[in-house]
């Protein structure tokens, strides 16, 4: 990053030629230079001749509307807050009036007009402004001249839902300004601002110190997430071996969150090493170097933990699939055994039914009431019928017994 002390001189020379209001409606920036953003915009169409009724969309926003997305704005000198402007226009004006000052502007869900105003005032690159407008960017660090553009993914653990919530933060860091843009509730940077204001000797090191404090806050916010995820992994392991039928869905949902967490933490390692590689070139303060190395250590540790969680969840999912397969095999075996026992009972019932059917058949034949029927007058007819029944039943019993049906 360029020396922040080089900015005020250029700023002071353009006090009379700037836009003044800071609303982005002018075509020049501080120092009489045309904004990079304005140079990238297409020329405005020529209005038609004749009077044109004012359009409601063209109505300029009120002061309350312009200040709605400004979470907090302040101008600092030598690490001490000297003013707290209510609007962006006031911030621009007071920054111009503060020699060697620094503006720290925090925005939440800003409008396009506000971002255009910032782009015109601080010569922000149009690509960086476009990213900040659209959000949903991957973590990255890009340098546009003397301005750094940093995208961070913050994370917080929601105990009630037992899930990880991710937020996105865009940071513009220039020679005399820091702009933070967020589109979600997280992260809350008010604690970072309070801590920096309580240590003016660190704040007076300039915008780089604010950037490193923001990086440190985002990375420190990963620690509760890691602890919450570790607790979830332990619970999932217990549920897996307990046979909870809903555990597969929980493993899948947590695995998706770890993919997002990995996307948030892994790029930070390269980003921080890139910043450390520029210590000598940009003459970074020794104290800030120590802070950044500490943040890099924490990011590396967190990234390793996230990788470990993903590996553990993959293994748990494999174990769960194995246990589910074993349980299904056990159920199939139990069903097969039940079917076998049922078949055995059916064999017994069928065998006894066949044995009982033989005497019934013989008795039915001799019970027919025909007048002319052989053996009705035979004196040995009854013993013969009883003997025939006994022989048939005994024969069937022996046959079924040899086949283990009885």
Coordinates of C-alpha atoms in Angstrom, one line a residue:
X1 CA 0.0 0.0 0.0
X2 CA 1.2 3.5 -0.8
X3 CA 2.3 5.8 2.0
X4 CA -0.8 7.3 3.5
X5 CA 0.9 10.6 4.1
X6 CA 1.0 11.2 0.3
X7 CA -2.8 11.6 0.1
X8 CA -3.5 14.8 2.0
X9 CA -1.3 17.0 -0.2
X10 CA -3.3 16.0 -3.3
X11 CA -6.5 16.4 -1.3
X12 CA -5.7 19.9 -0.2
X13 CA -5.0 21.0 -3.7
X14 CA -8.4 20.0 -4.9
X15 CA -10.6 21.4 -2.1
X16 CA -12.1 24.0 -4.4
X17 CA -12.6 21.8 -7.4
X18 CA -14.2 18.7 -5.8
X19 CA -17.9 17.8 -5.9
X20 CA -18.4 19.4 -2.5
X21 CA -21.5 17.4 -1.5
X22 CA -20.0 14.0 -2.1
X23 CA -23.1 12.7 -3.6
X24 CA -21.4 11.5 -6.8
X25 CA -23.3 13.8 -9.1
X26 CA -20.1 15.7 -10.3
X27 CA -17.8 14.6 -12.9
X28 CA -14.5 15.3 -11.1
X29 CA -13.0 14.0 -7.9
X30 CA -10.6 15.5 -5.4
X31 CA -7.7 17.4 -6.9
X32 CA -9.6 18.2 -10.1
X33 CA -9.0 14.6 -11.5
X34 CA -11.8 12.9 -13.2
X35 CA -12.9 9.8 -11.3
X36 CA -11.9 6.4 -12.6
X37 CA -15.5 5.3 -12.1
X38 CA -16.8 8.4 -13.9
X39 CA -14.5 7.7 -16.8
X40 CA -15.8 4.2 -17.1
X41 CA -19.5 5.2 -17.2
X42 CA -21.1 5.8 -20.6
X43 CA -22.0 9.4 -21.4
X44 CA -25.4 10.6 -20.3
X45 CA -28.0 10.8 -23.1
X46 CA -28.9 14.2 -24.4
X47 CA -32.2 15.3 -22.9
X48 CA -35.0 16.0 -25.4
X49 CA -35.9 19.6 -26.3
X50 CA -38.7 21.2 -24.4
X51 CA -39.8 21.1 -20.8
X52 CA -39.8 17.6 -19.2
X53 CA -41.8 16.8 -16.1
X54 CA -39.6 15.7 -13.2
X55 CA -39.5 11.9 -12.7
X56 CA -40.0 10.5 -9.3
X57 CA -37.0 8.3 -9.8
X58 CA -34.8 11.3 -10.4
X59 CA -35.8 12.9 -7.1
X60 CA -32.6 13.3 -5.0
X61 CA -32.6 11.3 -1.8
X62 CA -33.2 13.0 1.5
X63 CA -30.6 13.3 4.2
X64 CA -32.3 10.6 6.2
X65 CA -32.3 8.3 3.2
X66 CA -28.6 8.9 2.5
X67 CA -27.7 8.2 6.2
X68 CA -29.9 5.1 6.4
X69 CA -27.2 2.7 5.3
X70 CA -24.3 4.5 7.1
X71 CA -23.8 2.4 10.2
X72 CA -21.1 4.7 11.5
X73 CA -18.7 7.2 9.9
X74 CA -15.8 9.0 11.6
X75 CA -12.8 11.1 10.8
X76 CA -9.6 10.4 12.8
X77 CA -6.4 12.4 13.3
X78 CA -3.4 10.8 15.0
X79 CA -5.6 7.9 16.1
X80 CA -8.2 10.1 17.8
X81 CA -11.7 10.7 16.5
X82 CA -12.2 14.3 15.6
X83 CA -15.7 14.1 14.1
X84 CA -18.7 11.8 13.6
X85 CA -20.4 12.9 10.4
X86 CA -24.0 11.8 9.9
X87 CA -23.9 11.5 6.1
X88 CA -21.4 10.6 3.4
X89 CA -21.4 14.2 2.1
X90 CA -20.4 15.5 5.6
X91 CA -17.7 12.8 5.8
X92 CA -16.2 13.9 2.5
X93 CA -16.2 17.5 3.5
X94 CA -14.7 17.0 6.9
X95 CA -12.0 14.7 5.6
X96 CA -10.9 17.4 3.1
X97 CA -10.7 19.8 6.0
X98 CA -8.7 17.5 8.2
X99 CA -4.9 17.5 7.4
X100 CA -3.4 14.0 7.5
X101 CA -6.8 12.7 8.5
X102 CA -8.4 9.3 7.9
X103 CA -12.0 8.5 7.3
X104 CA -13.5 5.2 8.4
X105 CA -17.0 4.6 6.9
X106 CA -19.1 1.6 7.7
X107 CA -22.0 0.8 5.4
X108 CA -24.7 -1.8 5.6
X109 CA -26.7 -2.7 2.4
X110 CA -25.8 0.5 0.7
X111 CA -27.6 1.8 -2.3
X112 CA -26.1 2.1 -5.8
X113 CA -26.0 5.9 -5.5
X114 CA -24.0 5.7 -2.2
X115 CA -21.4 3.4 -3.8
X116 CA -21.2 5.7 -6.8
X117 CA -20.7 8.6 -4.5
X118 CA -17.8 6.8 -2.7
X119 CA -16.3 5.8 -6.1
X120 CA -16.4 9.4 -7.3
X121 CA -14.9 10.8 -4.1
X122 CA -12.1 8.2 -3.5
X123 CA -11.5 7.1 -7.1
X124 CA -12.5 3.5 -6.5
X125 CA -12.0 1.1 -9.4
X126 CA -15.3 0.3 -11.2
X127 CA -14.7 -3.4 -11.0
X128 CA -14.3 -3.3 -7.3
X129 CA -17.4 -1.1 -6.9
X130 CA -19.3 -3.6 -9.1
X131 CA -18.3 -6.5 -6.9
X132 CA -19.4 -4.5 -3.8
X133 CA -22.8 -3.9 -5.4
X134 CA -23.5 -7.4 -6.4
X135 CA -22.0 -9.2 -3.4
X136 CA -21.8 -13.0 -3.4
X137 CA -18.1 -12.8 -4.1
X138 CA -15.3 -15.3 -3.2
X139 CA -12.8 -14.1 -0.6
X140 CA -10.0 -12.2 -2.4
X141 CA -7.6 -9.4 -2.2
X142 CA -6.9 -7.1 -5.2
X143 CA -4.9 -4.0 -5.5
X144 CA -6.0 -1.1 -7.7
X145 CA -3.3 1.5 -7.7
X146 CA -3.0 2.7 -4.1
X147 CA -6.3 1.2 -3.1
X148 CA -6.8 -2.3 -1.7
X149 CA -10.1 -4.2 -2.2
X150 CA -10.7 -7.1 0.2
X151 CA -13.6 -9.5 0.2
X152 CA -14.0 -11.5 3.4
X153 CA -16.5 -14.2 4.5
X154 CA -17.5 -13.9 8.1
X155 CA -19.1 -16.8 10.0
X156 CA -21.1 -17.2 13.2
X157 CA -22.5 -20.2 14.9
X158 CA -26.3 -20.2 15.7
X159 CA -26.8 -22.3 18.8
X160 CA -30.6 -22.5 18.5
X161 CA -30.6 -23.8 14.9
X162 CA -27.2 -25.6 15.3
X163 CA -26.0 -24.3 12.0
X164 CA -23.4 -21.9 10.6
X165 CA -24.5 -18.5 9.2
X166 CA -22.2 -16.8 6.7
X167 CA -21.9 -13.1 6.0
X168 CA -19.9 -11.2 3.4
X169 CA -17.8 -8.1 4.0
X170 CA -16.1 -5.8 1.4
X171 CA -13.3 -3.5 2.5
X172 CA -11.8 -0.6 0.5
X173 CA -8.5 0.6 2.0
X174 CA -6.8 3.7 0.6
X175 CA -4.2 6.1 1.7
X176 CA -6.6 8.0 4.0
X177 CA -9.8 6.0 4.1
X178 CA -11.3 2.7 5.0
X179 CA -14.7 1.7 3.7
X180 CA -16.5 -1.4 4.9
X181 CA -19.6 -2.7 3.0
X182 CA -21.7 -5.6 4.3
X183 CA -25.0 -7.0 2.9
X184 CA -25.8 -9.3 5.8
X185 CA -26.1 -8.9 9.6
X186 CA -22.7 -10.4 10.1
X187 CA -20.1 -9.3 10.8
X188 CA -20.6 -6.6 13.4
X189 CA -17.6 -4.3 13.3
X190 CA -18.6 -2.0 16.1
X191 CA -16.4 -3.9 18.6
X192 CA -13.5 -3.5 16.2
X193 CA -14.0 0.2 16.0
X194 CA -14.3 0.5 19.8
X195 CA -11.1 -1.5 20.3
X196 CA -9.2 0.5 17.8
X197 CA -10.4 3.8 19.3
X198 CA -9.3 2.6 22.8
X199 CA -5.7 2.1 21.4
X200 CA -5.0 5.3 19.5
X201 CA -1.3 4.4 19.2
X202 CA -2.4 1.5 16.9
X203 CA -5.1 3.5 15.1
X204 CA -2.8 6.3 14.2
X205 CA -0.8 3.8 12.1
X206 CA -3.4 4.4 9.5
X207 CA -5.8 2.4 7.3
X208 CA -3.6 -0.7 7.2
X209 CA -4.0 -1.0 11.0
X210 CA -7.8 -0.9 10.5
X211 CA -7.6 -3.6 7.8
X212 CA -5.6 -5.9 10.0
X213 CA -8.0 -5.3 12.9
X214 CA -10.9 -6.2 10.7
X215 CA -9.1 -9.3 9.5
X216 CA -8.3 -10.3 13.1
X217 CA -12.0 -9.8 14.1
X218 CA -13.2 -12.0 11.2
X219 CA -10.7 -14.7 11.9
X220 CA -11.4 -14.6 15.6
X221 CA -15.1 -15.0 14.8
X222 CA -14.2 -18.4 13.3
X223 CA -13.3 -19.8 16.7
X224 CA -16.8 -20.1 18.1
X225 CA -17.9 -21.7 14.8
X226 CA -15.1 -24.3 15.1
X227 CA -16.2 -25.1 18.7
X228 CA -19.8 -25.4 17.7
X229 CA -19.0 -27.6 14.7
X230 CA -16.8 -29.8 16.9
X231 CA -19.7 -30.3 19.3
X232 CA -22.0 -31.1 16.3
X233 CA -19.5 -33.7 15.0
X234 CA -19.4 -35.3 18.5
X235 CA -23.2 -35.5 18.7
X236 CA -23.4 -36.9 15.2
X237 CA -20.9 -39.7 16.1
X238 CA -23.1 -40.6 19.1
X239 CA -26.3 -40.5 16.9
X240 CA -24.6 -42.7 14.3
X241 CA -23.9 -45.5 16.7
X242 CA -27.2 -45.1 18.3
X243 CA -29.0 -45.7 15.0
X244 CA -30.8 -42.4 14.7
X245 CA -32.6 -42.4 11.3
X246 CA -32.2 -38.6 10.9
X247 CA -28.5 -38.6 11.3
X248 CA -27.8 -38.9 7.5
X249 CA -29.5 -35.7 6.8
X250 CA -27.7 -33.9 9.6
X251 CA -24.3 -35.2 8.3
X252 CA -25.2 -34.0 4.8
X253 CA -26.2 -30.5 6.0
X254 CA -23.2 -30.1 8.1
X255 CA -21.0 -31.2 5.2
X256 CA -22.4 -28.5 3.0
X257 CA -21.7 -25.9 5.7
X258 CA -18.1 -27.1 6.0
X259 CA -17.8 -26.7 2.2
X260 CA -18.9 -23.1 2.6
X261 CA -16.6 -22.7 5.6
X262 CA -13.7 -24.0 3.7
X263 CA -14.4 -21.6 0.8
X264 CA -14.3 -18.8 3.4
X265 CA -11.1 -19.8 5.1
X266 CA -8.8 -21.4 2.5
X267 CA -8.4 -18.3 0.3
X268 CA -7.5 -16.2 3.4
X269 CA -4.2 -18.1 3.8
X270 CA -3.0 -17.0 0.4
X271 CA -4.3 -13.5 0.9
X272 CA -2.5 -13.0 4.2
X273 CA 0.7 -14.4 2.7
X274 CA 0.4 -12.0 -0.1
X275 CA 0.1 -9.1 2.3
X276 CA 3.1 -10.4 4.2
X277 CA 5.1 -10.6 1.0
X278 CA 4.6 -6.8 0.6
X279 CA 5.9 -5.8 4.0
X280 CA 9.2 -4.6 2.7
X281 CA 7.9 -3.0 -0.5
X282 CA 5.2 -1.0 1.3
X283 CA 7.2 -0.4 4.4
X284 CA 4.6 -1.9 6.7
X285 CA 5.0 -1.0 10.4
X286 CA 6.7 -3.7 12.5
X287 CA 3.8 -3.8 15.0
X288 CA 1.4 -4.4 12.1
X289 CA 3.6 -7.1 10.7
X290 CA 3.4 -9.0 14.0
X291 CA -0.4 -8.6 14.1
X292 CA -0.7 -10.0 10.6
X293 CA 1.5 -12.9 11.3
X294 CA -0.6 -13.8 14.3
X295 CA -3.8 -13.6 12.1
X296 CA -2.1 -15.8 9.5
X297 CA -1.4 -18.4 12.1
X298 CA -5.0 -18.4 13.3
X299 CA -6.3 -18.7 9.7
X300 CA -4.0 -21.6 9.0
X301 CA -5.1 -23.4 12.2
X302 CA -8.8 -22.8 11.4
X303 CA -8.3 -24.0 7.8
X304 CA -6.7 -27.2 9.0
X305 CA -9.5 -27.7 11.5
X306 CA -12.1 -27.2 8.7
X307 CA -10.3 -29.7 6.5
X308 CA -10.3 -32.1 9.5
X309 CA -14.0 -31.7 9.9
X310 CA -14.7 -32.4 6.3
X311 CA -12.6 -35.6 6.5
X312 CA -14.2 -36.6 9.7
X313 CA -17.7 -36.1 8.3
X314 CA -16.8 -38.1 5.2
X315 CA -15.6 -41.0 7.4
X316 CA -18.7 -40.7 9.6
X317 CA -20.9 -40.9 6.6
X318 CA -19.1 -44.0 5.4
X319 CA -19.4 -45.6 8.9
X320 CA -23.1 -44.6 8.9
X321 CA -23.7 -46.2 5.5
X322 CA -21.9 -49.4 6.7
X323 CA -24.1 -49.5 9.9
X324 CA -27.2 -48.9 7.9
X325 CA -26.3 -51.7 5.5
X326 CA -25.6 -54.0 8.5
X327 CA -28.9 -53.1 10.0
X328 CA -30.7 -53.8 6.7
X329 CA -28.9 -57.1 6.4
X330 CA -29.9 -58.0 9.9
X331 CA -33.5 -57.1 9.1
X332 CA -33.4 -59.1 5.9
X333 CA -31.9 -62.1 7.8
X334 CA -34.7 -61.8 10.4
X335 CA -37.3 -61.7 7.7
X336 CA -35.7 -64.7 6.0
X337 CA -35.7 -66.6 9.3
X338 CA -39.3 -65.7 9.9
X339 CA -40.2 -66.8 6.5
X340 CA -38.4 -70.1 7.0
X341 CA -40.2 -70.7 10.3
X342 CA -43.5 -69.8 8.6
X343 CA -42.7 -72.3 5.8
X344 CA -42.1 -75.0 8.4
X345 CA -45.4 -74.3 10.1
X346 CA -47.1 -74.4 6.7
X347 CA -45.5 -77.9 6.1
X348 CA -46.8 -79.2 9.4
X349 CA -50.2 -77.9 8.8
X350 CA -50.3 -79.2 5.2
X351 CA -49.1 -82.7 6.4
X352 CA -51.7 -83.0 9.1
X353 CA -54.4 -81.8 6.7
X354 CA -53.4 -84.5 4.2
X355 CA -53.4 -87.2 6.9
X356 CA -56.8 -86.2 8.1
X357 CA -58.1 -85.9 4.6
X358 CA -57.5 -89.7 3.9
X359 CA -60.0 -91.1 6.4
X360 CA -62.4 -88.4 5.5
X361 CA -62.2 -89.5 1.9
X362 CA -62.8 -93.1 2.8
X363 CA -65.6 -92.3 5.1
X364 CA -67.2 -90.0 2.6
X365 CA -67.3 -92.8 0.0
X366 CA -68.9 -95.3 2.3
X367 CA -71.3 -92.7 3.5
X368 CA -73.0 -92.3 0.2
X369 CA -76.7 -93.4 0.3
X370 CA -77.0 -95.5 -2.8
X371 CA -79.4 -98.5 -2.8
X372 CA -77.1 -100.7 -4.9
X373 CA -73.6 -100.3 -3.7
X374 CA -71.0 -103.1 -3.4
X375 CA -69.7 -104.1 0.0
X376 CA -72.8 -102.8 1.9
X377 CA -73.8 -106.3 2.9
X378 CA -70.3 -107.5 3.4
X379 CA -69.6 -108.6 7.0
X380 CA -66.0 -107.4 6.9
X381 CA -66.9 -104.1 5.2
X382 CA -66.6 -101.9 8.4
X383 CA -63.2 -103.4 9.6
X384 CA -61.9 -103.1 6.1
X385 CA -62.9 -99.4 5.9
X386 CA -61.3 -98.7 9.3
X387 CA -58.1 -100.6 8.4
X388 CA -57.9 -98.7 5.1
X389 CA -58.1 -95.4 6.9
X390 CA -55.4 -96.5 9.3
X391 CA -53.1 -97.7 6.6
X392 CA -53.4 -94.5 4.5
X393 CA -52.9 -92.2 7.5
X394 CA -49.9 -94.2 8.7
X395 CA -48.4 -94.2 5.3
X396 CA -48.8 -90.5 4.9
X397 CA -47.3 -89.9 8.4
X398 CA -44.2 -92.0 7.6
X399 CA -43.7 -90.2 4.3
X400 CA -44.0 -86.7 5.8
X401 CA -41.8 -87.7 8.8
X402 CA -39.0 -88.9 6.5
X403 CA -39.2 -85.5 4.7
X404 CA -39.0 -83.6 8.0
X405 CA -42.4 -82.1 7.4
X406 CA -43.5 -83.3 10.8

